[in-house]
PDB file of C-alpha atoms in Angstrom:
ATOM      1  CA  GLY A  85      30.543  11.941 118.185  1.00 69.00           C
ATOM      2  CA  GLN A  86      31.465   8.367 118.766  1.00 71.00           C
ATOM      3  CA  GLN A  87      32.872   7.444 122.148  1.00 83.00           C
ATOM      4  CA  VAL A  88      34.309   4.195 123.375  1.00 92.00           C
ATOM      5  CA  MET A  89      35.011   3.164 126.943  1.00 95.00           C
ATOM      6  CA  GLN A  90      37.861   0.750 127.522  1.00 96.00           C
ATOM      7  CA  ILE A  91      38.413  -1.065 130.813  1.00 97.00           C
ATOM      8  CA  PRO A  92      40.355  -1.737 132.886  1.00 97.00           C
ATOM      9  CA  GLN A  93      43.020   0.945 132.670  1.00 96.00           C
ATOM     10  CA  TYR A  94      45.652  -1.435 134.031  1.00 96.00           C
ATOM     11  CA  GLN A  95      45.842  -5.146 134.661  1.00 97.00           C
ATOM     12  CA  HIS A  96      48.602  -6.769 136.654  1.00 97.00           C
ATOM     13  CA  VAL A  97      48.979 -10.503 136.099  1.00 97.00           C
ATOM     14  CA  GLN A  98      51.435 -13.215 136.926  1.00 97.00           C
ATOM     15  CA  GLU A  99      53.077 -14.736 133.885  1.00 97.00           C
ATOM     16  CA  GLY A 100      50.891 -17.602 132.773  1.00 97.00           C
ATOM     17  CA  GLU A 101      47.643 -16.010 133.942  1.00 97.00           C
ATOM     18  CA  ASP A 102      44.974 -14.792 131.547  1.00 98.00           C
ATOM     19  CA  PHE A 103      44.262 -11.162 130.584  1.00 98.00           C
ATOM     20  CA  THR A 104      41.114  -9.527 129.248  1.00 98.00           C
ATOM     21  CA  THR A 105      40.313  -5.994 128.106  1.00 98.00           C
ATOM     22  CA  TYR A 106      36.869  -4.716 127.170  1.00 98.00           C
ATOM     23  CA  CYS A 107      35.568  -1.950 124.935  1.00 97.00           C
ATOM     24  CA  ASN A 108      32.038  -0.632 125.198  1.00 96.00           C
ATOM     25  CA  SER A 109      30.034   1.827 123.132  1.00 93.00           C
ATOM     26  CA  SER A 110      26.573   3.309 123.617  1.00 89.00           C
ATOM     27  CA  THR A 111      25.968   3.146 119.883  1.00 90.00           C
ATOM     28  CA  THR A 112      26.120   0.333 117.353  1.00 92.00           C
ATOM     29  CA  LEU A 113      29.529   0.038 115.786  1.00 92.00           C
ATOM     30  CA  SER A 114      30.235  -0.691 112.136  1.00 90.00           C
ATOM     31  CA  ASN A 115      33.498  -2.368 113.053  1.00 91.00           C
ATOM     32  CA  ILE A 116      36.238  -2.318 115.647  1.00 95.00           C
ATOM     33  CA  GLN A 117      40.009  -2.568 115.378  1.00 95.00           C
ATOM     34  CA  TRP A 118      42.497  -3.691 118.017  1.00 97.00           C
ATOM     35  CA  TYR A 119      46.080  -2.446 118.297  1.00 97.00           C
ATOM     36  CA  LYS A 120      49.019  -3.267 120.568  1.00 98.00           C
ATOM     37  CA  GLN A 121      51.594  -0.721 121.642  1.00 97.00           C
ATOM     38  CA  ARG A 122      54.761  -1.997 123.293  1.00 96.00           C
ATOM     39  CA  PRO A 123      56.490   0.263 125.849  1.00 94.00           C
ATOM     40  CA  GLY A 124      58.308   2.975 123.898  1.00 93.00           C
ATOM     41  CA  GLY A 125      56.818   1.759 120.634  1.00 95.00           C
ATOM     42  CA  HIS A 126      54.044   2.701 118.283  1.00 96.00           C
ATOM     43  CA  PRO A 127      50.584   1.144 117.847  1.00 96.00           C
ATOM     44  CA  VAL A 128      50.585  -2.022 115.754  1.00 97.00           C
ATOM     45  CA  PHE A 129      47.417  -3.366 114.167  1.00 96.00           C
ATOM     46  CA  LEU A 130      46.204  -6.716 115.480  1.00 97.00           C
ATOM     47  CA  ILE A 131      42.781  -7.336 113.959  1.00 96.00           C
ATOM     48  CA  GLN A 132      39.525  -5.871 112.676  1.00 95.00           C
ATOM     49  CA  LEU A 133      36.094  -7.253 113.598  1.00 96.00           C
ATOM     50  CA  VAL A 134      33.091  -6.509 111.428  1.00 94.00           C
ATOM     51  CA  LYS A 135      30.322  -9.069 111.949  1.00 96.00           C
ATOM     52  CA  SER A 136      27.917  -9.377 114.858  1.00 96.00           C
ATOM     53  CA  GLY A 137      29.058 -12.107 117.248  1.00 97.00           C
ATOM     54  CA  GLU A 138      32.347 -12.537 115.400  1.00 97.00           C
ATOM     55  CA  VAL A 139      35.138 -14.437 117.150  1.00 98.00           C
ATOM     56  CA  LYS A 140      38.675 -14.466 115.798  1.00 98.00           C
ATOM     57  CA  LYS A 141      41.759 -16.128 117.213  1.00 98.00           C
ATOM     58  CA  GLN A 142      45.434 -15.392 116.795  1.00 97.00           C
ATOM     59  CA  LYS A 143      47.427 -18.013 118.702  1.00 97.00           C
ATOM     60  CA  ARG A 144      46.763 -17.155 122.389  1.00 98.00           C
ATOM     61  CA  LEU A 145      44.676 -14.053 121.560  1.00 98.00           C
ATOM     62  CA  THR A 146      40.898 -14.283 121.181  1.00 98.00           C
ATOM     63  CA  PHE A 147      38.879 -11.327 119.903  1.00 98.00           C
ATOM     64  CA  GLN A 148      35.102 -11.076 120.198  1.00 98.00           C
ATOM     65  CA  PHE A 149      32.542  -8.658 118.805  1.00 97.00           C
ATOM     66  CA  GLY A 150      29.259  -8.523 120.680  1.00 96.00           C
ATOM     67  CA  GLU A 151      25.981  -9.653 119.171  1.00 95.00           C
ATOM     68  CA  ALA A 152      24.635  -6.101 119.320  1.00 95.00           C
ATOM     69  CA  LYS A 153      27.933  -4.718 117.954  1.00 95.00           C
ATOM     70  CA  LYS A 154      28.236  -2.415 120.946  1.00 95.00           C
ATOM     71  CA  ASN A 155      31.082  -4.122 122.731  1.00 96.00           C
ATOM     72  CA  SER A 156      34.220  -6.107 122.094  1.00 98.00           C
ATOM     73  CA  SER A 157      36.840  -7.945 124.071  1.00 98.00           C
ATOM     74  CA  LEU A 158      40.398  -9.162 123.712  1.00 98.00           C
ATOM     75  CA  HIS A 159      41.432 -12.158 125.788  1.00 98.00           C
ATOM     76  CA  ILE A 160      44.985 -13.440 126.122  1.00 98.00           C
ATOM     77  CA  THR A 161      45.468 -16.968 127.446  1.00 98.00           C
ATOM     78  CA  ALA A 162      48.547 -17.780 129.519  1.00 97.00           C
ATOM     79  CA  THR A 163      50.286 -14.433 129.251  1.00 97.00           C
ATOM     80  CA  GLN A 164      53.971 -14.248 128.403  1.00 97.00           C
ATOM     81  CA  THR A 165      56.469 -11.425 128.900  1.00 96.00           C
ATOM     82  CA  THR A 166      56.214 -10.655 125.183  1.00 96.00           C
ATOM     83  CA  ASP A 167      52.559  -9.706 125.721  1.00 97.00           C
ATOM     84  CA  VAL A 168      53.500  -6.677 127.830  1.00 97.00           C
ATOM     85  CA  GLY A 169      52.192  -3.414 126.434  1.00 97.00           C
ATOM     86  CA  THR A 170      49.036  -1.372 126.048  1.00 97.00           C
ATOM     87  CA  TYR A 171      46.113  -2.750 124.077  1.00 98.00           C
ATOM     88  CA  PHE A 172      43.829  -0.247 122.338  1.00 97.00           C
ATOM     89  CA  CYS A 173      40.494  -0.642 120.661  1.00 97.00           C
ATOM     90  CA  ALA A 174      39.545   1.837 117.952  1.00 95.00           C
ATOM     91  CA  VAL A 175      36.150   2.417 116.375  1.00 92.00           C
ATOM     92  CA  ARG A 176      35.097   4.227 113.225  1.00 83.00           C
ATOM     93  CA  GLU A 177      33.705   7.728 113.529  1.00 77.00           C
ATOM     94  CA  SER A 178      33.453   8.095 109.767  1.00 73.00           C
ATOM     95  CA  ASN A 179      34.764   6.454 106.642  1.00 70.00           C
ATOM     96  CA  TYR A 180      38.297   7.085 107.789  1.00 78.00           C
ATOM     97  CA  GLN A 181      38.461   8.520 111.278  1.00 84.00           C
ATOM     98  CA  LEU A 182      39.180   6.191 114.171  1.00 87.00           C
ATOM     99  CA  ILE A 183      38.213   7.013 117.729  1.00 90.00           C
ATOM    100  CA  TRP A 184      40.549   5.303 120.167  1.00 93.00           C
ATOM    101  CA  GLY A 185      39.902   3.864 123.578  1.00 94.00           C
ATOM    102  CA  ALA A 186      42.146   4.898 126.447  1.00 93.00           C
ATOM    103  CA  GLY A 187      43.915   1.533 126.361  1.00 96.00           C
ATOM    104  CA  THR A 188      44.530  -1.242 128.867  1.00 98.00           C
ATOM    105  CA  LYS A 189      48.063  -1.635 130.067  1.00 97.00           C
ATOM    106  CA  LEU A 190      49.145  -5.233 130.640  1.00 98.00           C
ATOM    107  CA  ILE A 191      51.759  -5.514 133.355  1.00 97.00           C
ATOM    108  CA  ILE A 192      53.444  -8.806 134.218  1.00 96.00           C
ATOM    109  CA  LYS A 193      54.274  -9.083 137.904  1.00 91.00           C
ATOM    110  CA  PRO A 194      57.886 -10.039 138.586  1.00 85.00           C
TER     111      PRO A 194
ATOM    112  CA  GLY B 275      60.159   2.056 102.127  1.00 52.00           C
ATOM    113  CA  ALA B 276      59.729  -0.724 104.614  1.00 79.00           C
ATOM    114  CA  GLY B 277      57.447   1.271 106.873  1.00 94.00           C
ATOM    115  CA  VAL B 278      56.267   4.711 107.830  1.00 97.00           C
ATOM    116  CA  SER B 279      59.110   7.018 108.764  1.00 97.00           C
ATOM    117  CA  GLN B 280      58.996  10.266 110.665  1.00 98.00           C
ATOM    118  CA  SER B 281      61.594  12.942 111.240  1.00 98.00           C
ATOM    119  CA  PRO B 282      62.932  14.244 113.409  1.00 98.00           C
ATOM    120  CA  ARG B 283      62.446  11.589 116.079  1.00 97.00           C
ATOM    121  CA  TYR B 284      63.000  14.184 118.792  1.00 98.00           C
ATOM    122  CA  LYS B 285      62.570  17.935 118.615  1.00 98.00           C
ATOM    123  CA  VAL B 286      63.289  20.373 121.399  1.00 98.00           C
ATOM    124  CA  THR B 287      62.327  23.946 120.699  1.00 98.00           C
ATOM    125  CA  LYS B 288      61.769  27.183 122.532  1.00 98.00           C
ATOM    126  CA  ARG B 289      58.352  28.654 123.040  1.00 98.00           C
ATOM    127  CA  GLY B 290      57.374  30.856 120.129  1.00 98.00           C
ATOM    128  CA  GLN B 291      59.400  29.006 117.503  1.00 98.00           C
ATOM    129  CA  ASP B 292      57.862  27.247 114.523  1.00 98.00           C
ATOM    130  CA  VAL B 293      58.407  23.527 113.974  1.00 98.00           C
ATOM    131  CA  ALA B 294      57.840  21.251 110.992  1.00 98.00           C
ATOM    132  CA  LEU B 295      57.350  17.529 111.460  1.00 98.00           C
ATOM    133  CA  ARG B 296      57.738  15.219 108.502  1.00 98.00           C
ATOM    134  CA  CYS B 297      56.018  11.965 107.660  1.00 98.00           C
ATOM    135  CA  ASP B 298      57.001   9.605 104.851  1.00 98.00           C
ATOM    136  CA  PRO B 299      54.213   7.021 104.439  1.00 97.00           C
ATOM    137  CA  ILE B 300      54.418   3.532 103.016  1.00 96.00           C
ATOM    138  CA  SER B 301      54.728   3.761  99.245  1.00 94.00           C
ATOM    139  CA  GLY B 302      51.342   3.539  97.574  1.00 92.00           C
ATOM    140  CA  HIS B 303      49.282   4.277 100.651  1.00 95.00           C
ATOM    141  CA  VAL B 304      46.496   6.639  99.754  1.00 94.00           C
ATOM    142  CA  SER B 305      45.432   7.632 103.246  1.00 95.00           C
ATOM    143  CA  LEU B 306      47.579   9.533 105.722  1.00 97.00           C
ATOM    144  CA  TYR B 307      46.694  10.516 109.270  1.00 96.00           C
ATOM    145  CA  TRP B 308      48.275  12.707 111.901  1.00 98.00           C
ATOM    146  CA  TYR B 309      47.684  11.983 115.561  1.00 97.00           C
ATOM    147  CA  ARG B 310      48.857  13.367 118.873  1.00 97.00           C
ATOM    148  CA  GLN B 311      49.389  10.932 121.704  1.00 95.00           C
ATOM    149  CA  ALA B 312      49.775  11.922 125.324  1.00 91.00           C
ATOM    150  CA  LEU B 313      51.521   9.542 127.687  1.00 87.00           C
ATOM    151  CA  GLY B 314      49.193   6.783 128.801  1.00 85.00           C
ATOM    152  CA  GLN B 315      46.480   7.744 126.335  1.00 89.00           C
ATOM    153  CA  GLY B 316      45.265   6.570 122.958  1.00 91.00           C
ATOM    154  CA  PRO B 317      46.094   8.522 119.803  1.00 93.00           C
ATOM    155  CA  GLU B 318      44.047  11.688 119.302  1.00 93.00           C
ATOM    156  CA  PHE B 319      43.049  12.406 115.692  1.00 93.00           C
ATOM    157  CA  LEU B 320      44.403  15.624 114.200  1.00 96.00           C
ATOM    158  CA  THR B 321      43.913  15.488 110.440  1.00 96.00           C
ATOM    159  CA  TYR B 322      43.448  13.164 107.449  1.00 95.00           C
ATOM    160  CA  PHE B 323      44.588  13.195 103.828  1.00 96.00           C
ATOM    161  CA  ASN B 324      43.269  11.199 100.913  1.00 94.00           C
ATOM    162  CA  TYR B 325      46.025  11.493  98.313  1.00 95.00           C
ATOM    163  CA  GLU B 326      46.932  15.191  98.431  1.00 96.00           C
ATOM    164  CA  ALA B 327      43.518  16.364  99.594  1.00 96.00           C
ATOM    165  CA  GLN B 328      43.132  17.264 103.244  1.00 96.00           C
ATOM    166  CA  GLN B 329      39.677  15.874 103.827  1.00 93.00           C
ATOM    167  CA  ASP B 330      39.356  16.491 107.522  1.00 92.00           C
ATOM    168  CA  LYS B 331      41.247  18.873 109.773  1.00 93.00           C
ATOM    169  CA  SER B 332      38.690  18.979 112.521  1.00 92.00           C
ATOM    170  CA  GLY B 333      41.134  17.596 115.087  1.00 93.00           C
ATOM    171  CA  LEU B 334      43.711  20.358 114.701  1.00 97.00           C
ATOM    172  CA  PRO B 335      43.641  22.197 118.065  1.00 96.00           C
ATOM    173  CA  ASN B 336      43.816  25.742 116.670  1.00 96.00           C
ATOM    174  CA  ASP B 337      45.014  27.759 113.698  1.00 97.00           C
ATOM    175  CA  ARG B 338      48.667  27.481 114.743  1.00 98.00           C
ATOM    176  CA  PHE B 339      48.526  23.908 113.461  1.00 98.00           C
ATOM    177  CA  SER B 340      48.519  23.136 109.755  1.00 98.00           C
ATOM    178  CA  ALA B 341      49.376  20.190 107.549  1.00 98.00           C
ATOM    179  CA  GLU B 342      50.016  19.541 103.916  1.00 98.00           C
ATOM    180  CA  ARG B 343      50.663  16.655 101.561  1.00 97.00           C
ATOM    181  CA  PRO B 344      51.286  18.442  98.265  1.00 96.00           C
ATOM    182  CA  GLU B 345      52.160  15.454  96.074  1.00 94.00           C
ATOM    183  CA  GLY B 346      50.099  12.821  97.810  1.00 93.00           C
ATOM    184  CA  SER B 347      53.083  11.215  99.481  1.00 95.00           C
ATOM    185  CA  ILE B 348      55.220  12.981 102.110  1.00 97.00           C
ATOM    186  CA  SER B 349      53.309  15.109 104.594  1.00 98.00           C
ATOM    187  CA  THR B 350      54.393  17.915 106.884  1.00 98.00           C
ATOM    188  CA  LEU B 351      52.688  18.979 110.093  1.00 98.00           C
ATOM    189  CA  THR B 352      53.623  22.544 111.017  1.00 98.00           C
ATOM    190  CA  ILE B 353      53.112  24.174 114.379  1.00 98.00           C
ATOM    191  CA  GLN B 354      53.610  27.917 114.479  1.00 98.00           C
ATOM    192  CA  ARG B 355      54.494  29.924 117.572  1.00 98.00           C
ATOM    193  CA  THR B 356      54.822  26.803 119.685  1.00 98.00           C
ATOM    194  CA  GLU B 357      53.560  26.750 123.249  1.00 97.00           C
ATOM    195  CA  GLN B 358      54.479  24.460 126.121  1.00 96.00           C
ATOM    196  CA  ARG B 359      51.103  22.741 125.889  1.00 96.00           C
ATOM    197  CA  ASP B 360      52.082  21.565 122.372  1.00 97.00           C
ATOM    198  CA  SER B 361      54.632  19.178 123.918  1.00 96.00           C
ATOM    199  CA  ALA B 362      53.584  15.652 123.011  1.00 96.00           C
ATOM    200  CA  MET B 363      54.295  12.661 120.793  1.00 98.00           C
ATOM    201  CA  TYR B 364      53.105  13.358 117.255  1.00 98.00           C
ATOM    202  CA  ARG B 365      52.356  10.248 115.236  1.00 98.00           C
ATOM    203  CA  CYS B 366      51.743   9.722 111.562  1.00 98.00           C
ATOM    204  CA  ALA B 367      49.951   6.695 110.137  1.00 97.00           C
ATOM    205  CA  SER B 368      49.145   5.571 106.621  1.00 96.00           C
ATOM    206  CA  SER B 369      46.831   3.019 105.039  1.00 94.00           C
ATOM    207  CA  TRP B 370      45.821   1.759 101.610  1.00 91.00           C
ATOM    208  CA  GLY B 371      42.388   3.262 102.053  1.00 82.00           C
ATOM    209  CA  GLY B 372      40.264   4.899 104.686  1.00 74.00           C
ATOM    210  CA  LEU B 373      38.757   1.650 105.958  1.00 77.00           C
ATOM    211  CA  ASP B 374      41.974  -0.327 106.211  1.00 85.00           C
ATOM    212  CA  GLU B 375      44.406  -1.013 109.031  1.00 91.00           C
ATOM    213  CA  GLN B 376      46.697   1.855 109.837  1.00 94.00           C
ATOM    214  CA  PHE B 377      50.477   1.569 109.908  1.00 96.00           C
ATOM    215  CA  PHE B 378      52.120   3.919 112.355  1.00 96.00           C
ATOM    216  CA  GLY B 379      55.477   5.609 112.241  1.00 97.00           C
ATOM    217  CA  PRO B 380      57.800   5.841 115.250  1.00 97.00           C
ATOM    218  CA  GLY B 381      56.568   9.338 116.096  1.00 97.00           C
ATOM    219  CA  THR B 382      58.227  12.669 116.793  1.00 98.00           C
ATOM    220  CA  ARG B 383      58.611  13.597 120.450  1.00 98.00           C
ATOM    221  CA  LEU B 384      58.171  17.376 120.606  1.00 98.00           C
ATOM    222  CA  THR B 385      59.288  19.264 123.696  1.00 97.00           C
ATOM    223  CA  VAL B 386      58.597  22.969 123.932  1.00 97.00           C
ATOM    224  CA  LEU B 387      60.646  24.741 126.601  1.00 97.00           C
TER     225      LEU B 387
END
């Protein structure tokens, strides 16, 4: 079945620094979704990427889908305390089933 | 409703007891998913409903786990003869269709003593 590797597991940043998480697959993906889960909360949908080379922006968040549709990244510019949480990518195994990455936890250093 | 709701939010039970976890999806959502999420991990797929039809139960760990959605709305995940290894956060999500974004409920934290 589909597998997706997400790195890094954790990233510690100073407030104001940038953050990036990566998802990689050995197979070509039909699409990829990104979710954010705040501490103690539930996953919340951020975006879905479908097209090869697609780049989408949401304020300070930039999402990219690789040209070969085998990898994706989420980049946050100038992190803020509200960005704290775990960011997950999720890829389609079938018409409905999502396979989730292990997540990257964003930690803001005090 | 405004979002996906789940009840109870917390359930503590003794080993060997049966538990029933409820999910009330967003009104009109056709697709309903059950996941299990361990601390520090992504959600792990358990089962999927399209309307009332359970179209995939391949993620259910064993035959002690079952789920139903008899009227295509509320769903119940039942765990029989609970074991300590069943302790986890159980999450429900719903969507308009199988390809759409999923909306998650707050989860039920199950603890088996």
